[in-house]
Coordinates of C-alpha atoms (C1' of nucleotides) in Angstrom, one line a residue:
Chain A
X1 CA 0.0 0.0 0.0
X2 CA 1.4 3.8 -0.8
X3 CA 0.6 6.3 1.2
X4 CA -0.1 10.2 0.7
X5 CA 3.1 10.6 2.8
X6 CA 5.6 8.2 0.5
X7 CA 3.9 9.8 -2.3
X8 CA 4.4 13.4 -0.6
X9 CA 8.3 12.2 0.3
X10 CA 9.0 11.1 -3.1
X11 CA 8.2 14.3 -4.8
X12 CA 10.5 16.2 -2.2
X13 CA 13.5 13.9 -2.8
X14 CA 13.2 13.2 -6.5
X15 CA 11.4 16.2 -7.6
X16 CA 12.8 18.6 -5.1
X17 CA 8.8 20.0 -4.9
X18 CA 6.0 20.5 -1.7
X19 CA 2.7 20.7 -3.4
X20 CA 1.3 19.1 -6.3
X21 CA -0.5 21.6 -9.2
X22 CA -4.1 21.1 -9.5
X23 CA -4.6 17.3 -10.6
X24 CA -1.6 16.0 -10.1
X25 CA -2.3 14.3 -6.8
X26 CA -5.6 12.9 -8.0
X27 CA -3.9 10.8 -11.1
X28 CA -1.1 9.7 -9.4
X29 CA -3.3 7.8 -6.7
X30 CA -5.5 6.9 -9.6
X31 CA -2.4 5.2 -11.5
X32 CA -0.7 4.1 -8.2
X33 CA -4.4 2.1 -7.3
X34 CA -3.9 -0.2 -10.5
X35 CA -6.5 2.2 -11.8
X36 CA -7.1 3.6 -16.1
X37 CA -6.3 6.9 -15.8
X38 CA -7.8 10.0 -18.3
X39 CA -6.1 13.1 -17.0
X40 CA -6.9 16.4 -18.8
X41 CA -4.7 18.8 -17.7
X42 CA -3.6 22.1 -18.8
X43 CA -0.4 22.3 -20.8
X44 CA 2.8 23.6 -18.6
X45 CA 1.1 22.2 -15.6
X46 CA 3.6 19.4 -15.6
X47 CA 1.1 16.7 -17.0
X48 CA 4.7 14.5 -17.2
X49 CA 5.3 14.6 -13.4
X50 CA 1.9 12.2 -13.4
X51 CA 3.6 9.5 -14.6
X52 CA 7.5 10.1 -13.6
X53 CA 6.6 10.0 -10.1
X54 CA 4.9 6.2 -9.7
X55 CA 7.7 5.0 -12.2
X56 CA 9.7 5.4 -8.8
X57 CA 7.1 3.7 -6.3
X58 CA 6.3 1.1 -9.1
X59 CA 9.9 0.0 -10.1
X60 CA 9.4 -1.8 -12.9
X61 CA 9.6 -0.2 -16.7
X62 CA 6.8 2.4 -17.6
X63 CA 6.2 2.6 -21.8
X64 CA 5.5 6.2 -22.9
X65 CA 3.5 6.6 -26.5
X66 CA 4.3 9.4 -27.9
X67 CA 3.6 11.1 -30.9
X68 CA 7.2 12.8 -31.9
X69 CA 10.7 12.0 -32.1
X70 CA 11.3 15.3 -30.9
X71 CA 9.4 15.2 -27.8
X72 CA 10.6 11.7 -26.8
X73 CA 14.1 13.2 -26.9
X74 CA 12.9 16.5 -24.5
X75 CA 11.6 13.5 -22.1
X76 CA 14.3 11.8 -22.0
X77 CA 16.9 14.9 -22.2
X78 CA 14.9 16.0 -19.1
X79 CA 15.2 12.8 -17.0
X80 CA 19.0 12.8 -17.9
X81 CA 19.1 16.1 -16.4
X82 CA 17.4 15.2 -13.2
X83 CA 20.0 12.6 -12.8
X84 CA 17.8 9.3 -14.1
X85 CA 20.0 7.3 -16.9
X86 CA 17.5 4.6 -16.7
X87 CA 15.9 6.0 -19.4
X88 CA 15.5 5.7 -23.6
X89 CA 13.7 6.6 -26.9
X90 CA 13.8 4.0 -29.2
X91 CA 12.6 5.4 -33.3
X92 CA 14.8 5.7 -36.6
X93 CA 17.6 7.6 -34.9
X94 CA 18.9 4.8 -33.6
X95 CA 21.1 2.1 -35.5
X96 CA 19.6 -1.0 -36.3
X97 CA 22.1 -2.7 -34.2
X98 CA 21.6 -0.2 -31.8
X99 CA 18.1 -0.6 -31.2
X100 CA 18.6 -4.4 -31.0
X101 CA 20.8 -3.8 -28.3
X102 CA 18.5 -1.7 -26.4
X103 CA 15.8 -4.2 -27.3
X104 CA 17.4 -6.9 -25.7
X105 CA 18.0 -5.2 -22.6
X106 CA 15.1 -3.7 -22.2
X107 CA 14.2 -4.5 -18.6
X108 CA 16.8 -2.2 -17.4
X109 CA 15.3 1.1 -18.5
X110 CA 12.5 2.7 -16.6
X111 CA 11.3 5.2 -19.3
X112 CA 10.7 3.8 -22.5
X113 CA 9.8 6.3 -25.2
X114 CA 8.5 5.0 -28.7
X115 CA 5.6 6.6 -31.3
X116 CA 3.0 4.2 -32.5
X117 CA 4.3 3.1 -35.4
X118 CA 7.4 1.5 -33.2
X119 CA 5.5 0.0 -30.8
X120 CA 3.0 -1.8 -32.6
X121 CA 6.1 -3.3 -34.6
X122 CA 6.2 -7.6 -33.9
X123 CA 10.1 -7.4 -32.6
X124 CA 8.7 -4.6 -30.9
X125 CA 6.3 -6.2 -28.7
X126 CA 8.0 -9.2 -28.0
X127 CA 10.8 -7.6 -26.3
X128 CA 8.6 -6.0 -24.2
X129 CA 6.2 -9.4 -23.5
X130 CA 9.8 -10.3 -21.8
X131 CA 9.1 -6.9 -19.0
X132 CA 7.0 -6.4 -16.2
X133 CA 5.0 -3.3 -17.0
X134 CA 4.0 -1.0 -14.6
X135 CA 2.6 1.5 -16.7
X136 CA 1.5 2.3 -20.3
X137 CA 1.1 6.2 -20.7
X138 CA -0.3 7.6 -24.1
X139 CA 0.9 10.9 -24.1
X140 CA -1.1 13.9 -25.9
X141 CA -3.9 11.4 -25.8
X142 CA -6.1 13.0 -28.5
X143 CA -3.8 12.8 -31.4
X144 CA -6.1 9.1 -31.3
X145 CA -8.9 11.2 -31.6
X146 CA -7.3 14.1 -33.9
X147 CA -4.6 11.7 -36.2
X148 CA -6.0 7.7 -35.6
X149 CA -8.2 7.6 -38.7
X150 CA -6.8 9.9 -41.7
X151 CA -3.6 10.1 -40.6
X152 CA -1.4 7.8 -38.5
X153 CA -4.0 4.6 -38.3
X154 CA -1.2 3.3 -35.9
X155 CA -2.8 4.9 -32.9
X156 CA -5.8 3.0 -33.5
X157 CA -4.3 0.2 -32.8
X158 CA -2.8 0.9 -29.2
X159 CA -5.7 -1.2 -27.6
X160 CA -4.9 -4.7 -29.0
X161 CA -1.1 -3.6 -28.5
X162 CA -2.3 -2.8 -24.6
X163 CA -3.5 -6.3 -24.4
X164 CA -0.8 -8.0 -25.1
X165 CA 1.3 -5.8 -22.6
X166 CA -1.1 -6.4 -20.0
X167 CA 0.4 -2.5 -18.4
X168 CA -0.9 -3.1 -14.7
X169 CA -2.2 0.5 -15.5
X170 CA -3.0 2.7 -18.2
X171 CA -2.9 6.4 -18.1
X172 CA -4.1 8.8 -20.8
X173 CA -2.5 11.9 -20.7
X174 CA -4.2 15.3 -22.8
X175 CA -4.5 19.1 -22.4
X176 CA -7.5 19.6 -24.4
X177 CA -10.2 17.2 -25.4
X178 CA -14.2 17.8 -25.0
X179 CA -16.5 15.1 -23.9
X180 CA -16.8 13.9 -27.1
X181 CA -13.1 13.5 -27.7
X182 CA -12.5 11.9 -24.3
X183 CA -15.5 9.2 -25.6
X184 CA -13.0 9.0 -28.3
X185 CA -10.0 8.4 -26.2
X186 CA -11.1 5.8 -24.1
X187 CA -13.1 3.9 -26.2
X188 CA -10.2 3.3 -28.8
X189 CA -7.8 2.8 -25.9
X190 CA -10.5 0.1 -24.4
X191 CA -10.3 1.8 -21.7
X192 CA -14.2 2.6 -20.3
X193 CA -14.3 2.5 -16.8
X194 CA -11.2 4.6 -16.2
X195 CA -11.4 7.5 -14.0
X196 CA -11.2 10.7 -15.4
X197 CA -9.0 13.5 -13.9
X198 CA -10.4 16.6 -15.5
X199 CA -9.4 20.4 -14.9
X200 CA -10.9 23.6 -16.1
X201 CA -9.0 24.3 -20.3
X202 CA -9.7 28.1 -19.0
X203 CA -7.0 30.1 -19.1
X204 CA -7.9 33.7 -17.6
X205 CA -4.6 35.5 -18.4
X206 CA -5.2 35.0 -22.6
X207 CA -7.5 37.3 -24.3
X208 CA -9.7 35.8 -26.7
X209 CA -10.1 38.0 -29.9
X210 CA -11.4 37.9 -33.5
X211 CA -11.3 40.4 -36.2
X212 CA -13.2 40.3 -39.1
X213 CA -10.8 42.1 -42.0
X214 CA -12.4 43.2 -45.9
X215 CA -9.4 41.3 -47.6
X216 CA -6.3 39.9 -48.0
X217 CA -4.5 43.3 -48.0
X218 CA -5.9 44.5 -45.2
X219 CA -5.5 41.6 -42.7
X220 CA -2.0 42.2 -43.5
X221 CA -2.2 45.5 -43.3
X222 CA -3.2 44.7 -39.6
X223 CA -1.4 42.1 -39.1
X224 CA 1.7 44.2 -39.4
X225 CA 1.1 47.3 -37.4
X226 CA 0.1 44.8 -34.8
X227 CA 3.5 42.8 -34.6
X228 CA 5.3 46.0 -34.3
X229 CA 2.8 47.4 -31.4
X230 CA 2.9 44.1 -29.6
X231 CA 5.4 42.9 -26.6
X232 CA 6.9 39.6 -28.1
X233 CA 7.8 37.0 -28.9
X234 CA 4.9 35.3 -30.7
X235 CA 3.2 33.0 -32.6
X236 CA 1.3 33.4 -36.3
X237 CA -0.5 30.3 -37.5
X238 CA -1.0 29.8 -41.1
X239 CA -2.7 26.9 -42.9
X240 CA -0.4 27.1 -46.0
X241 CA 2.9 26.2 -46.1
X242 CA 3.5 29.1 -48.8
X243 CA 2.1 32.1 -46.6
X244 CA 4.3 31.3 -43.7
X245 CA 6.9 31.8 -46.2
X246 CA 5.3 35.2 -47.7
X247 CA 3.8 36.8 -45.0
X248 CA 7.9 36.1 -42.7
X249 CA 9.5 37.3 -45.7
X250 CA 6.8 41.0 -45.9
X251 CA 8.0 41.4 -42.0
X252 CA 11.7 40.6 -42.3
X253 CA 11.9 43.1 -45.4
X254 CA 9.5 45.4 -43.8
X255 CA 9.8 45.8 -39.6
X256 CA 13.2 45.4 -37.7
X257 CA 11.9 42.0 -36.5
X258 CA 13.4 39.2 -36.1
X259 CA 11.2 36.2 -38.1
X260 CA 11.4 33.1 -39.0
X261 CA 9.1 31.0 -40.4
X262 CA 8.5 27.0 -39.5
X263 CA 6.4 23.9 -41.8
X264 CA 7.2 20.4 -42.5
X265 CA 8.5 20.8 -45.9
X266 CA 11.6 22.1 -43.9
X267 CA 14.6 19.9 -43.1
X268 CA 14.8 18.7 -39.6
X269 CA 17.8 20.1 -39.5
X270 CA 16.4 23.2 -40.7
X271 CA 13.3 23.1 -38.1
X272 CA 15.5 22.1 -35.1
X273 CA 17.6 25.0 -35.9
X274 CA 14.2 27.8 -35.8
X275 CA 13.0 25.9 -32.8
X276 CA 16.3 26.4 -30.4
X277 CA 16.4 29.8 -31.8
X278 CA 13.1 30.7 -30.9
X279 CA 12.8 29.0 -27.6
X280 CA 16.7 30.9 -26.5
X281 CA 14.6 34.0 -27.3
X282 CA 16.4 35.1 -30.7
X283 CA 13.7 35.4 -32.4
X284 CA 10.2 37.9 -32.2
X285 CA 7.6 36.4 -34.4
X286 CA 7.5 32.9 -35.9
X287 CA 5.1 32.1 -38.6
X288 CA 4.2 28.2 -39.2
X289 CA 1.9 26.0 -40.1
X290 CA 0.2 23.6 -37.3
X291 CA 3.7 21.0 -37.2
X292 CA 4.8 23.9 -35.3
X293 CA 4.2 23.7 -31.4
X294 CA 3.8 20.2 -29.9
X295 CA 6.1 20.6 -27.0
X296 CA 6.9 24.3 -27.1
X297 CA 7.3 24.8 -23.5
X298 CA 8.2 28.3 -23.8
X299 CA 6.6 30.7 -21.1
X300 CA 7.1 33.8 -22.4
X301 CA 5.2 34.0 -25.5
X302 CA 2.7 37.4 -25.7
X303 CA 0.4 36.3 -28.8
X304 CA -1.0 33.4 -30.8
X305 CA -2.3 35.3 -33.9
X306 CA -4.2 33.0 -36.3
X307 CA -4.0 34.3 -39.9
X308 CA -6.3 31.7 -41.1
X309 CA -9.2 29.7 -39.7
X310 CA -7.6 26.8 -37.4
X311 CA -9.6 23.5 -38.2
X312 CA -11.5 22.9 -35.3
X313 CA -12.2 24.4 -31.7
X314 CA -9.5 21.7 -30.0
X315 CA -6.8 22.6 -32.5
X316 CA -7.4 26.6 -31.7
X317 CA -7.3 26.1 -27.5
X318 CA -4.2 23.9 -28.3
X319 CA -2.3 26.5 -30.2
X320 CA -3.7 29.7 -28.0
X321 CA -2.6 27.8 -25.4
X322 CA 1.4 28.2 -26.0
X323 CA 0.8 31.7 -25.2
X324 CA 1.1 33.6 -21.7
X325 CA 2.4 30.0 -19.4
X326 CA 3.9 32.7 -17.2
X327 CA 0.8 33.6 -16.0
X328 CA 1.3 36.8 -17.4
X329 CA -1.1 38.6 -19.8
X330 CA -0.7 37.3 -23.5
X331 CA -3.4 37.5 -26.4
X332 CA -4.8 35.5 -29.0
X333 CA -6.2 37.1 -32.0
X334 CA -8.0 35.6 -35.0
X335 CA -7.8 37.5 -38.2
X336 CA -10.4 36.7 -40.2
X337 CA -11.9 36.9 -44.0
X338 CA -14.8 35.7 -45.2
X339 CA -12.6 33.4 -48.0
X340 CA -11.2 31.7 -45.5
X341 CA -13.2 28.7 -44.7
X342 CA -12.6 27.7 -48.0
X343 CA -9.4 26.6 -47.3
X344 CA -10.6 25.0 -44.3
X345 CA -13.3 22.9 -46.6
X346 CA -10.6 21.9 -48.9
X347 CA -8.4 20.3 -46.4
X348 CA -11.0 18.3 -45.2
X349 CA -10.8 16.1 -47.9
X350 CA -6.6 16.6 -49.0
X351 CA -5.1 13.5 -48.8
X352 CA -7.6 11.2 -47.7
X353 CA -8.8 8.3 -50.5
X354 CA -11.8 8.3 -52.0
X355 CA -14.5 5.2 -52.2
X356 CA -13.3 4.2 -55.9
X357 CA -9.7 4.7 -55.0
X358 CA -10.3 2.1 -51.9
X359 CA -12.0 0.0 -54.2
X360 CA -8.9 -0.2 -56.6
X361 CA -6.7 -0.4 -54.0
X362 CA -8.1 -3.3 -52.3
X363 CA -8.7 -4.9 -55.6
X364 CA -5.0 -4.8 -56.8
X365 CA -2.5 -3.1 -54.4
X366 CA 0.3 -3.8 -56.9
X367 CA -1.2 -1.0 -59.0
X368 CA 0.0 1.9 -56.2
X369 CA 3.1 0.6 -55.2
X370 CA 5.1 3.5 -56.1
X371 CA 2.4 5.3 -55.4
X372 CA 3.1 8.4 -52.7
X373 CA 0.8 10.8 -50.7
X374 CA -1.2 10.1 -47.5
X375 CA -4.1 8.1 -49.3
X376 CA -1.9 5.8 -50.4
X377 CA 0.6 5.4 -47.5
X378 CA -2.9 5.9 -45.3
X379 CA -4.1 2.4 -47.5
X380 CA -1.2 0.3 -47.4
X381 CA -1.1 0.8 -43.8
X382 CA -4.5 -0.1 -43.3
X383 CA -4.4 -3.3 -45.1
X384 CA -1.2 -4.2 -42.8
X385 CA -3.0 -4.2 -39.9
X386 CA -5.9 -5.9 -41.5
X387 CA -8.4 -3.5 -41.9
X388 CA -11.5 -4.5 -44.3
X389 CA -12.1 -2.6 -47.3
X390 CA -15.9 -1.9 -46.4
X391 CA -14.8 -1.1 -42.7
X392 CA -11.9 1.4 -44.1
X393 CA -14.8 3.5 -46.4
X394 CA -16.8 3.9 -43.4
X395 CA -14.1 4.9 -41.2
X396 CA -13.0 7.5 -43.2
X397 CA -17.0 8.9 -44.5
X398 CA -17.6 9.4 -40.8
X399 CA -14.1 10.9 -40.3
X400 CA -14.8 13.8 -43.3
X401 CA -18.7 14.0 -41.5
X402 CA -17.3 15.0 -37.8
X403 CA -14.5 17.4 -39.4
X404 CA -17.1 19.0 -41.6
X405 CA -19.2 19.6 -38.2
X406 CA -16.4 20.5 -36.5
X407 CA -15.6 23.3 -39.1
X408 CA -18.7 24.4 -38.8
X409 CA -18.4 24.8 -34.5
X410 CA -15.4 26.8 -35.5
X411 CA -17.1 29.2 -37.9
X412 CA -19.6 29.5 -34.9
X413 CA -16.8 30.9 -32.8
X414 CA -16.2 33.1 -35.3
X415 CA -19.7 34.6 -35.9
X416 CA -20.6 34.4 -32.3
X417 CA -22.0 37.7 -30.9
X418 CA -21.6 36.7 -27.0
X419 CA -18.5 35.7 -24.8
X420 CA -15.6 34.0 -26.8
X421 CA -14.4 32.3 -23.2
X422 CA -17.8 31.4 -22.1
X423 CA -18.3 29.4 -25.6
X424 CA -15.0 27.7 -25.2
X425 CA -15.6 26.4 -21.9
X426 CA -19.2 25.2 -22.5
X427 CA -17.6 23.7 -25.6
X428 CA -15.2 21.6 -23.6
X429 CA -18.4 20.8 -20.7
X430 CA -18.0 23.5 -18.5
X431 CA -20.5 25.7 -16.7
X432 CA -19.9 29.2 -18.7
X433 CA -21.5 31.0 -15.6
X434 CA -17.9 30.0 -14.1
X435 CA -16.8 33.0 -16.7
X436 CA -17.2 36.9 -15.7
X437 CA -17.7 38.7 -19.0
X438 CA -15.4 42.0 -19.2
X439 CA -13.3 43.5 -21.9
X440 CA -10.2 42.0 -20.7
X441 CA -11.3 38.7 -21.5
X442 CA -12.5 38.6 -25.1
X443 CA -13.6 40.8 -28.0
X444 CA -13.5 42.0 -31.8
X445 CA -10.4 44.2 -31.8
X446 CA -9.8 46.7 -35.2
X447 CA -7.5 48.6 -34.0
X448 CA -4.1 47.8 -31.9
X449 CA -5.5 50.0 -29.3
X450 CA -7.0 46.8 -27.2
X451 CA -3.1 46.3 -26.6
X452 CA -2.5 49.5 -24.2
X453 CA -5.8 47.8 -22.4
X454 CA -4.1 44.7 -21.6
X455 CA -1.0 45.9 -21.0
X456 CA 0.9 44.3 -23.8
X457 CA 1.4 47.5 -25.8
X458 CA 5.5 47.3 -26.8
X459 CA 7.8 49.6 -24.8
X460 CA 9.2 51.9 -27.2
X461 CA 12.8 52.6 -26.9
X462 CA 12.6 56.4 -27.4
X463 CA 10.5 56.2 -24.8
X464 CA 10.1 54.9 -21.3
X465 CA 13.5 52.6 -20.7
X466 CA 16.1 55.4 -20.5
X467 CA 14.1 57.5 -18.5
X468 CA 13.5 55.1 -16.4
X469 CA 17.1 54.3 -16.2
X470 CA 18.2 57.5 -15.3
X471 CA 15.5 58.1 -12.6
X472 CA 17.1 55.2 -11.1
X473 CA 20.3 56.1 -10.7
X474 CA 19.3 58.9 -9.7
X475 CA 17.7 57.7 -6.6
X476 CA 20.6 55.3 -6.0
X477 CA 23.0 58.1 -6.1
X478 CA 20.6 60.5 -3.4
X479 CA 20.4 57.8 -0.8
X480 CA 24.8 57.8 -1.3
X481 CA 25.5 61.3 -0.5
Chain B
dC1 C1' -14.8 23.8 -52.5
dG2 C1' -13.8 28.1 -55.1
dC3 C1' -10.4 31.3 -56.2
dT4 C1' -6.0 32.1 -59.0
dT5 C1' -2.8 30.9 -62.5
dT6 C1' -1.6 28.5 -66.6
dT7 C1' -2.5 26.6 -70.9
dG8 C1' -4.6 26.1 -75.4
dC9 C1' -6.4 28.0 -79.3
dC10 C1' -6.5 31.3 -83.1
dG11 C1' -3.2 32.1 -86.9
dT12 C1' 1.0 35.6 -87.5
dA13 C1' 0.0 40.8 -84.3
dT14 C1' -0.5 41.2 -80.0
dG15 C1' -3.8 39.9 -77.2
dG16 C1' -8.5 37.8 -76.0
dC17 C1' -11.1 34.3 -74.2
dA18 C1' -12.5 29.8 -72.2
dA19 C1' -11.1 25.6 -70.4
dA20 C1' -8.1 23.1 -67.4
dA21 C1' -4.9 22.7 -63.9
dG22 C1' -3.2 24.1 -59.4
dC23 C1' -3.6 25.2 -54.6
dG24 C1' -4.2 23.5 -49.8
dG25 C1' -1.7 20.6 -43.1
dT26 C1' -0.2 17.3 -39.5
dG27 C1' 4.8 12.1 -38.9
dC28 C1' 6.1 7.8 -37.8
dC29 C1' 8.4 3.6 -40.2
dA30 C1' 11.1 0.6 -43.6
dT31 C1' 13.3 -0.5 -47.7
dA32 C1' 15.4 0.2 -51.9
dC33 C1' 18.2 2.8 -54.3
dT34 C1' 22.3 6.0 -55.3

DNA sequence: CGCTTTTGCCGTATGGCAAAAGCGGTGCCATACT
């Protein structure tokens, strides 16, 4: 039996902490009890802490899904730093004789970091058939929900893998996910009678904003004089690779900014470079497309503007979210066109297969074998893991359904006449009474002059700072003489 | 899905018009080739 007090004890001598953030507590008992596990927590609330901690009561080896290379080597990086070795990612970086190695050995590490795709691999399993697991976390649970079906059809198949591992618990771990998405969660994880650690997704320090613009030229327009008026750094989101490109290139030529700009067409060596420069604080605005931001724990970012429509009401919390984790004030601001939701429309049906194309496929795969793009990679994959034809075409029709209704949640948002907080939290199952409507908390912003309201107005250098300086001193040097 | 850009046609000077093509996001893995 663990008690509070080991529990308490533990996160003083391996943590160096007093007092768990909101949640915390709850999951860990949950996990510790044998228990399923949903925890929702807020990102930077240290959602990681809720499995590192029993990994030291339970002794045995934890396995952590997760969906990037990149953030298995921050975990890892991080447990290195707090003095655990006992830990390892295993992907494509590694050698093949490497991973064999690792593989073989397996029992000794505590932390085992892999993505879907890894650990649903034969070798894969049977190495760890030869552990005692203590725990199987699924970290940024609702990339089931978000990426299992049209994307990486890997993640839908973490409940048979579960089975085999028999994990004497399972823990879920997300920041954002609505009833409907938790449904989601658990039911593909197989996984119903878990207990579910929710907290509130409100975040009282972000204003919520939305401006309607005429056109193209003048969202620009606005979105210019407000990266010059604004405290940095921040965040644009774009959903084309080509405007991160334009839009980075009209503010480099244009403002004394430092920008960059961030999509998966880049080379990782290329993306790693922007991301370490924009996390050490060298740069002011970053434009990218959504592969930008999994992991950002950076606390200091002022703004998430959106210069198109984001795809869904999870995806816009998710990237808001990055902004203001210092607890300080920070905005988010949605410019918005009336064109734009037909770039929204489009990519709900880019790169997923239609019924003929399923048909063919299934018929003769040898016909697409050197065939590239999702719908085909998104096929082949599906027939590995021995997916129907018929079962594949409903999948997906239901999959284009709920993104076309959650497109249209999102234009809601951005039509609504009422409070933009209050509609988030009732859209994620919250009482909206909970919310006090005022103008610090949400509006329609068409000027930058909302900025001076919340405090986020840029110090100008002719300004304020020297003066200020010298005032200083100049006190320092009364109380001398 | 709908807006923007390119192509094709006419037929031989300099565009004009309609049809067709292009755009438009997210990442693991493995294996075969250079």
């Amino acid at each position: 039996m663990i008690t509070d007090e080991l529990i308490y004890k533990t996160l003083k001598d391996r943590f160096g902490y007093d007092t768990f953030k909101p949640g915390q507590l709850a999951v860990i008992r949950s996990v510790l009890a044998g228990q399923a596990t949903l925890a929702v927590l807020p990102t930077g609330t240290g959602k990681s802490l809720c499995y590192q901690l029993p990994v030291y009561l339970l002794g045995h080896t934890t396995v952590i899904v997760s969906p990037l290379i990149a953030l298995m080597q921050d975990q890892v990086a991080q447990l290195n730093y707090q003095g655990e070795k006992r830990a390892v990612a295993i992907n494509s970086s590694l050698e093949p004789r490497q991973k064999q190695l690792i593989l073989g050995q397996l029992s000794q590490y505590r932390f085992v970091f892999m993505a879907p795709e890894t650990i649903s691999q034969p070798t894969v399993i049977q190495a760890l058939q030869q552990c005692q697991i203590d725990l199987l976390v699924i970290d940024e649970a609702h990339c089931i929900s978000q990426w299992g079906i049209d994307f990486r059809p890997d993640y839908l198949v973490l409940a048979t893998i579960k089975r085999q591992l028999k994990p004497r618990a399972t823990l879920a771990l997300t920041a954002t996910a609505n009833a409907q998405v938790r449904h989601d969660i658990l039911t593909k994880l197989d996984m119903q009678s878990a207990n579910s650690v929710i907290t509130s997704v409100d975040r009282p320090n972000i204003y919520l904003g939305v401006s309607q613009q005429v056109d193209e030229a003048s969202k620009n327009r606005f979105l210019k004089q407000l990266v010059m008026e604004s405290q940095g750094p921040g965040i644009i989101y774009f959903s084309s690779r080509q405007k991160t490109v334009e839009i980075a290139t009209l503010l480099q030529e244009t403002t004394t900014l430092k920008v960059a700009y961030y999509h998966a067409a880049l080379s990782t060596k290329e993306r790693f470079t922007i991301q370490q420069q924009f996390m050490q604080g060298h740069l002011d605005v970053i434009c990218a497309t959504n592969a930008f931001g999994m992991g950002i724990n950076k606390a200091d970012i002022r703004y998430v503007i959106h210069y198109h429509l984001p795809q869904n009401i999870e995806s816009y919390l998710q990237e808001v979210g990055r902004a203001g984790r210092d607890g300080k004030p920070a905005y988010a601001l949605l410019l918005a066109t009336a064109q734009d939701m037909y770039l929204q429309q489009a990519l709900i049906s880019f790169g997923i297969p239609e019924v003929g194309l399923i048909q063919r496929f299934y018929q003769d795969p040898n016909l697409f074998k050197g065939s590239q793009g999702n719908e085909f990679e998104l096929l082949r994959r599906y027939q590995q893991i021995g997916m129907e034809e018929q079962a594949v075409s409903e999948l997906l029709k239901n999959r284009q359904k709920e993104k076309q209704f959650a497109l249209q949640t999102m234009l809601d948002f951005l039509n609504l006449h009422g409070c933009r907080r209050q509609f988030i939290v009732n859209y994620f199952d919250e009482d909206p009474r909970q919310i006090e409507h005022d103008d610090q908390c949400c509006g329609e912003p068409n000027s930058t002059a909302f900025l001076e309201k919340l405090n986020l107005k840029k110090i100008t250098n002719d300004k304020a700072p020297k003066t200020a300086g010298l005032d200083h001193w100049n006190g320092i040097l009364k109380q001398l003489f």
